[in-house]
PDB file of C-alpha atoms in Angstrom:
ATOM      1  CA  UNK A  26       0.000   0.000   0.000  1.00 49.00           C
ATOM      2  CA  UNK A  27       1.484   3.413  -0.911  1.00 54.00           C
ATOM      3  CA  UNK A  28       1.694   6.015   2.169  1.00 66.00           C
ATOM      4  CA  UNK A  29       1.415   9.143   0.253  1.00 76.00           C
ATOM      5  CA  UNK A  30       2.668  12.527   1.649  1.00 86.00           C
ATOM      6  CA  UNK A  31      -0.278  14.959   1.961  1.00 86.00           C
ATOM      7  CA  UNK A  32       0.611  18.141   3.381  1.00 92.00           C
ATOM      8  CA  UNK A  33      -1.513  20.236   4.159  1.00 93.00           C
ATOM      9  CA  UNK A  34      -2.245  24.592   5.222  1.00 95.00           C
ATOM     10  CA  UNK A  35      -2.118  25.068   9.239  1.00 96.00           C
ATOM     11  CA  UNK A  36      -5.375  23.874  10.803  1.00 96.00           C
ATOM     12  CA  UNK A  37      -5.933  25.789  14.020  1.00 94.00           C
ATOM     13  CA  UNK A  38      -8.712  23.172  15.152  1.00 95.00           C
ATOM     14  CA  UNK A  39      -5.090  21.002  15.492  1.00 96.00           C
ATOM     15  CA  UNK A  40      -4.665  22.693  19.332  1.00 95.00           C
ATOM     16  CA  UNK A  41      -7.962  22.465  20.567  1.00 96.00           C
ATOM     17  CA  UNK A  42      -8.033  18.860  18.912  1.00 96.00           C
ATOM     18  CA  UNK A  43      -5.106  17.909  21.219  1.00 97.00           C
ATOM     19  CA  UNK A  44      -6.170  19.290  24.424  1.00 97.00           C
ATOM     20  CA  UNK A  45      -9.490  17.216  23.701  1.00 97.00           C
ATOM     21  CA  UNK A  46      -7.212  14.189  23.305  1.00 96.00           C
ATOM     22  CA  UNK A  47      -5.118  15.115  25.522  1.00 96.00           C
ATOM     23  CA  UNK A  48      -8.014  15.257  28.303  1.00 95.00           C
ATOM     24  CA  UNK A  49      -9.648  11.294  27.044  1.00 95.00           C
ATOM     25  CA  UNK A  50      -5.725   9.801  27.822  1.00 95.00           C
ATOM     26  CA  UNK A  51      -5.399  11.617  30.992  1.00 93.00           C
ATOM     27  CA  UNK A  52      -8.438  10.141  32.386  1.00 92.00           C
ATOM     28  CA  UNK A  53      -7.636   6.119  30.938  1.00 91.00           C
ATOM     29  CA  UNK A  54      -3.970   6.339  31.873  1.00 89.00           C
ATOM     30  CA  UNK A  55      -2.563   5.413  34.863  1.00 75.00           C
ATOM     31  CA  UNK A  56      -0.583   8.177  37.170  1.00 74.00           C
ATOM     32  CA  UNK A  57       3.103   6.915  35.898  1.00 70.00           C
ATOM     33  CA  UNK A  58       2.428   8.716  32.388  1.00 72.00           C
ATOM     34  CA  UNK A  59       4.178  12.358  33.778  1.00 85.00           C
ATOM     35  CA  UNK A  60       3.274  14.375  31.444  1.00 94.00           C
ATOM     36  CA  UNK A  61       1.441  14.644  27.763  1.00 95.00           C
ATOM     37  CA  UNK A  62       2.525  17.101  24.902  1.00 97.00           C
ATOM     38  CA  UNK A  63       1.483  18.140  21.353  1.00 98.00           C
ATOM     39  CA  UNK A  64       4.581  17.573  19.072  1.00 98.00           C
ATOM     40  CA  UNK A  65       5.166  17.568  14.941  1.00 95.00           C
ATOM     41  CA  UNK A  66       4.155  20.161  13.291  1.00 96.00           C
ATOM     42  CA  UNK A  67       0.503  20.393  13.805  1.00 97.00           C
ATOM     43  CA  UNK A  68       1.909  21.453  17.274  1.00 97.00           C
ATOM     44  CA  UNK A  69       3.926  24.595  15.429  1.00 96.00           C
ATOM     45  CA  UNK A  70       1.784  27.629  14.824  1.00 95.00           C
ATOM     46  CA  UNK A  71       1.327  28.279  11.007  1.00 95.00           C
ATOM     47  CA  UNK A  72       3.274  25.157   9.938  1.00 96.00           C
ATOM     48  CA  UNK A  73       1.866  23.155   7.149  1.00 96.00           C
ATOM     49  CA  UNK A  74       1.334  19.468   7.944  1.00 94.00           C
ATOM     50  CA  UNK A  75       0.118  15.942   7.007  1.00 90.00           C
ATOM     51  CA  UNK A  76      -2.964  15.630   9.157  1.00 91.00           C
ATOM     52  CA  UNK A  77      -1.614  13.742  11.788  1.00 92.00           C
ATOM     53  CA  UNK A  78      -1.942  14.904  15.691  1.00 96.00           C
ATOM     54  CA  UNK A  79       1.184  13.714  16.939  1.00 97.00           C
ATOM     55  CA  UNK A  80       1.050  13.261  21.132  1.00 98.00           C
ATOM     56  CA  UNK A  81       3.738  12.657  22.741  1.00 97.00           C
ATOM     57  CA  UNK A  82       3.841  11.118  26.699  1.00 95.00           C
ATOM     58  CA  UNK A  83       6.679  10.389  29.065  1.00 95.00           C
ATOM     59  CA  UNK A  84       7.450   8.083  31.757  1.00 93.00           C
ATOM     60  CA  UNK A  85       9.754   6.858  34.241  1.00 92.00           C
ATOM     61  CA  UNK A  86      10.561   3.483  32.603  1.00 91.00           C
ATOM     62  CA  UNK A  87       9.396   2.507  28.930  1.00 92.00           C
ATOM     63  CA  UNK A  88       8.278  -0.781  30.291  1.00 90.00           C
ATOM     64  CA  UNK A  89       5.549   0.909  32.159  1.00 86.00           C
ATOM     65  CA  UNK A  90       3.484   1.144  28.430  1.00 89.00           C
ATOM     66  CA  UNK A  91       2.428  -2.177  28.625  1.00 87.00           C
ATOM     67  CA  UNK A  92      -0.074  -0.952  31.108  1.00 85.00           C
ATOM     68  CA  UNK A  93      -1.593   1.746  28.416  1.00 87.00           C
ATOM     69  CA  UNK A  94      -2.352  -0.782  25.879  1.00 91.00           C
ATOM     70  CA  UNK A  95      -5.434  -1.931  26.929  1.00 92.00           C
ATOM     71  CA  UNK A  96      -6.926   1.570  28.538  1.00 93.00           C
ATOM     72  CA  UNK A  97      -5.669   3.519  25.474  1.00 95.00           C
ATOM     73  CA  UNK A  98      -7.725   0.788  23.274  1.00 95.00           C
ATOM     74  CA  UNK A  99     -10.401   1.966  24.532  1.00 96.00           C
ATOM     75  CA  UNK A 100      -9.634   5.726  22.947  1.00 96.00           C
ATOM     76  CA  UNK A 101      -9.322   3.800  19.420  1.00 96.00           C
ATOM     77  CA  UNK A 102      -5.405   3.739  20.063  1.00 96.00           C
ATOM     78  CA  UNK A 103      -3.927   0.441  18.944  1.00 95.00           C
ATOM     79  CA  UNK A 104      -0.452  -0.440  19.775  1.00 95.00           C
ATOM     80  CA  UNK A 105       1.699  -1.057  16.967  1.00 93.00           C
ATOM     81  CA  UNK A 106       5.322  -2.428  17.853  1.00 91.00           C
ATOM     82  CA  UNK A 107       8.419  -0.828  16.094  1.00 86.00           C
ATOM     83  CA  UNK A 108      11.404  -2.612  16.120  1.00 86.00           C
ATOM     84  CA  UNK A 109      13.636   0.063  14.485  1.00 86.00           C
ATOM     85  CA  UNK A 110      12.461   2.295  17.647  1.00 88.00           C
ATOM     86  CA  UNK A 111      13.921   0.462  20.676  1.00 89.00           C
ATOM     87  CA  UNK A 112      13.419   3.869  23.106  1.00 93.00           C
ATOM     88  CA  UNK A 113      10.036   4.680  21.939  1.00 94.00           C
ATOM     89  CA  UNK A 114       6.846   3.020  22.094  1.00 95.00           C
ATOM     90  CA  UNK A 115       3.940   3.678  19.291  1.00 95.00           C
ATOM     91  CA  UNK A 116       0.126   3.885  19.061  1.00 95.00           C
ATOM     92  CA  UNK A 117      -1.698   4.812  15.979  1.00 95.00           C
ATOM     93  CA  UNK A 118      -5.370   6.299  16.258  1.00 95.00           C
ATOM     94  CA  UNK A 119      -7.650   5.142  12.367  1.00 88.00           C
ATOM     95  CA  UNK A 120      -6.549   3.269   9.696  1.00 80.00           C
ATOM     96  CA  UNK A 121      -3.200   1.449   9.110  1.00 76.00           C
ATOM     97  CA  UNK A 122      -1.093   3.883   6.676  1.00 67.00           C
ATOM     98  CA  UNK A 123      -3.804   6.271   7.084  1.00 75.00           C
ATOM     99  CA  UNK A 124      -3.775   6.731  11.230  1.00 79.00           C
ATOM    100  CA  UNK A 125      -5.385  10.048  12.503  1.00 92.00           C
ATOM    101  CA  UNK A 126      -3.235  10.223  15.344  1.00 96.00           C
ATOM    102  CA  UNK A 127      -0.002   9.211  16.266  1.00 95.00           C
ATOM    103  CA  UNK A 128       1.167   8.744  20.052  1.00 96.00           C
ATOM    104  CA  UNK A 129       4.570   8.310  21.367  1.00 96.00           C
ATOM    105  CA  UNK A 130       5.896   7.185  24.744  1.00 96.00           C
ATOM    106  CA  UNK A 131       9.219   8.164  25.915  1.00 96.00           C
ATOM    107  CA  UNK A 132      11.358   7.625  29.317  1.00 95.00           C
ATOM    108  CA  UNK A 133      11.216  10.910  30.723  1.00 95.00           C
ATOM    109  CA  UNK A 134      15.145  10.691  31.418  1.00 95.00           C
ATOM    110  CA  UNK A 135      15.630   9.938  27.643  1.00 96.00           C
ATOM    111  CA  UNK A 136      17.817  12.207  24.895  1.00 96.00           C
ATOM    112  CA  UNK A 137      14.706  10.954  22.271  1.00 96.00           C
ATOM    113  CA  UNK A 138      12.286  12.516  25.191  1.00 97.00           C
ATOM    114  CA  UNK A 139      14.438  16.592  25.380  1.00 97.00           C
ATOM    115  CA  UNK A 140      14.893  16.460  21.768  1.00 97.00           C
ATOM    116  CA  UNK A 141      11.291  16.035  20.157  1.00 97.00           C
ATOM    117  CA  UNK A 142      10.478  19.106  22.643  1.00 98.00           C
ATOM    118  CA  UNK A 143      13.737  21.104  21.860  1.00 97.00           C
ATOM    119  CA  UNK A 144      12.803  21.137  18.035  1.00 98.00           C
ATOM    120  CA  UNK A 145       8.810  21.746  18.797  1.00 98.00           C
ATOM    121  CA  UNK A 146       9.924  25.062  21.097  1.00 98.00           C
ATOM    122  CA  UNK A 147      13.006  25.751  18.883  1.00 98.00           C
ATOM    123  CA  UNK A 148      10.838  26.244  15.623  1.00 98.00           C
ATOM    124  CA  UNK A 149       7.626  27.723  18.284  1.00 97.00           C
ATOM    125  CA  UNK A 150      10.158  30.712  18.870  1.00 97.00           C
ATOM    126  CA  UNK A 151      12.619  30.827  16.099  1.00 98.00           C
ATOM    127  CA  UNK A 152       9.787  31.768  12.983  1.00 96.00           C
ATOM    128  CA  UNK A 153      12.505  32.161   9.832  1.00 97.00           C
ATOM    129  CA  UNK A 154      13.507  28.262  10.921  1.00 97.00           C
ATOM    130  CA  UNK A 155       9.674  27.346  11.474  1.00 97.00           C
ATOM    131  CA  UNK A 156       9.732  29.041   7.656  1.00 97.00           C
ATOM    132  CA  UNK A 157      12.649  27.113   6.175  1.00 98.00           C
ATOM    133  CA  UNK A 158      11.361  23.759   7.656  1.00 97.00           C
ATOM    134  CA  UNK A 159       7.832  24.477   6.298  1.00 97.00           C
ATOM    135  CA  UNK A 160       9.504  24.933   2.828  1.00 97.00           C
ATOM    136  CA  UNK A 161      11.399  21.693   2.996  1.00 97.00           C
ATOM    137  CA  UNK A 162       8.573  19.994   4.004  1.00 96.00           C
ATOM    138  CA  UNK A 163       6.353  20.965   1.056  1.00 95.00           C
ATOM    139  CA  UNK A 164       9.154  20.826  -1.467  1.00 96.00           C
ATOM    140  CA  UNK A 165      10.396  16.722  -0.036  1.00 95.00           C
ATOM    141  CA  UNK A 166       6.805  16.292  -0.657  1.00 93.00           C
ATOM    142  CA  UNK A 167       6.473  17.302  -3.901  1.00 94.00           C
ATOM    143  CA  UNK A 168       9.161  15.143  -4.346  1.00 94.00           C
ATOM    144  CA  UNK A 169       8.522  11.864  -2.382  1.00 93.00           C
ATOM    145  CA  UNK A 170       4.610  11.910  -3.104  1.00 91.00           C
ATOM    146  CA  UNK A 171       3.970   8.078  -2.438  1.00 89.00           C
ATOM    147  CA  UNK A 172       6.877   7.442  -0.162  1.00 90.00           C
ATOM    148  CA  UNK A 173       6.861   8.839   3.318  1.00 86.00           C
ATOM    149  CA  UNK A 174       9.293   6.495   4.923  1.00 87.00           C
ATOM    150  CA  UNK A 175      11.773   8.628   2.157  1.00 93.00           C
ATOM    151  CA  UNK A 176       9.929  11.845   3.045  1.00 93.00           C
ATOM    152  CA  UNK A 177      10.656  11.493   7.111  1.00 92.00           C
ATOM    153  CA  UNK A 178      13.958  10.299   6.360  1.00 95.00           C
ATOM    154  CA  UNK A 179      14.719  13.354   4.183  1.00 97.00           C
ATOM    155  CA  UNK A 180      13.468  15.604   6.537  1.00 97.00           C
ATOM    156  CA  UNK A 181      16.342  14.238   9.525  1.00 96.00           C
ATOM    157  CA  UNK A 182      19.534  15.879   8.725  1.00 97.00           C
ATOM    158  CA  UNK A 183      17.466  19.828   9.536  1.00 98.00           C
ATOM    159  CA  UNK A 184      15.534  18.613  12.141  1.00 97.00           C
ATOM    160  CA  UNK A 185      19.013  17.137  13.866  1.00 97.00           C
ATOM    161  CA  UNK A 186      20.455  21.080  12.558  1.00 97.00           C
ATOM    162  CA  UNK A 187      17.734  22.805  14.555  1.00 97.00           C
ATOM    163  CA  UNK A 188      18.038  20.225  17.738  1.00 97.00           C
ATOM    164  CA  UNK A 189      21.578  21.310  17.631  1.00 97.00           C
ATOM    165  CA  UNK A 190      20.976  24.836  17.895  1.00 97.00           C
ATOM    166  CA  UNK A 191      18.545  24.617  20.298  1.00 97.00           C
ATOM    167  CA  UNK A 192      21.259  22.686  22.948  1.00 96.00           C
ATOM    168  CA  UNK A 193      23.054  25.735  22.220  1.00 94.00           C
ATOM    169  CA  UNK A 194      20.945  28.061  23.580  1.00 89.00           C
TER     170      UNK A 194
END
């Protein structure tokens, strides 16, 4: 099945959409989920996107997910295993290759956990990178139409750039 690359103008229903979301896993999960955030780009102000809520949760151990499969079922979530991913567990919300949301737990202690939220608040308060990402988005998809695993991959050597600069700060 081909997993095309739609991109898509900024939605500002995306925010309110998460907090929703955001609310439903609060009240299945158990207290060791520390804290829930809206990451990828429908989390950025203004940024296009593929239509894709990304939510991202931390714990103290990863180990501790195997507890959320069954309560996040009930949201729709199913758990989907990811070999190449060792330090991150993965739920998809819809469809297989066409999931409405996407949620991600990380140990709280982990480099995967700082970095997804340096880039989200690097490109929330650095707007000419927010810009230049936005434009390599919708160019890599002009390019890599039917092929997202080549899209996301295309897309790592800025977002490492702008992780970079934002340890710097």
């Amino acid at each position: 099945m081909v997993q095309e690359v739609v991109i898509e103008a900024y939605n500002s229903d995306w925010i309110q959409e998460f907090e929703s979301e955001k609310k439903k896993i609060s009240q299945v999960l158990p207290s060791n989920a520390i804290q829930i955030e809206h990451i990828g780009s429908t989390s950025i102000m203004g940024m296009p996107s593929k239509p894709i809520l990304d939510i991202a949760i931390s714990v103290k151990n990863l180990d501790e997910t195997d507890l959320f499969v069954e309560r996040l079922r009930t949201l729709e979530y199913v758990y989907v295993p990811k070999l190449e991913f060792p330090n991150r567990r993965f739920f998809r919300k819809g469809e297989r290759k066409k999931g409405t949301h996407h949620l991600h737990v990380y140990e709280q202690s982990s480099d995967e956990w700082r970095n997804i939220l340096l880039f989200r608040n690097y490109l929330r308060s650095h707007p000419e990178q927010a810009t230049a990402y936005a434009e390599l988005k919708k160019h890599l998809a002009s390019i890599y139409v039917e092929d997202r695993a080549t899209y996301t991959q295309m897309k790592a050597p800025f977002i490492q750039s702008m992780i970079e600069l934002a340890q710097k700060e």
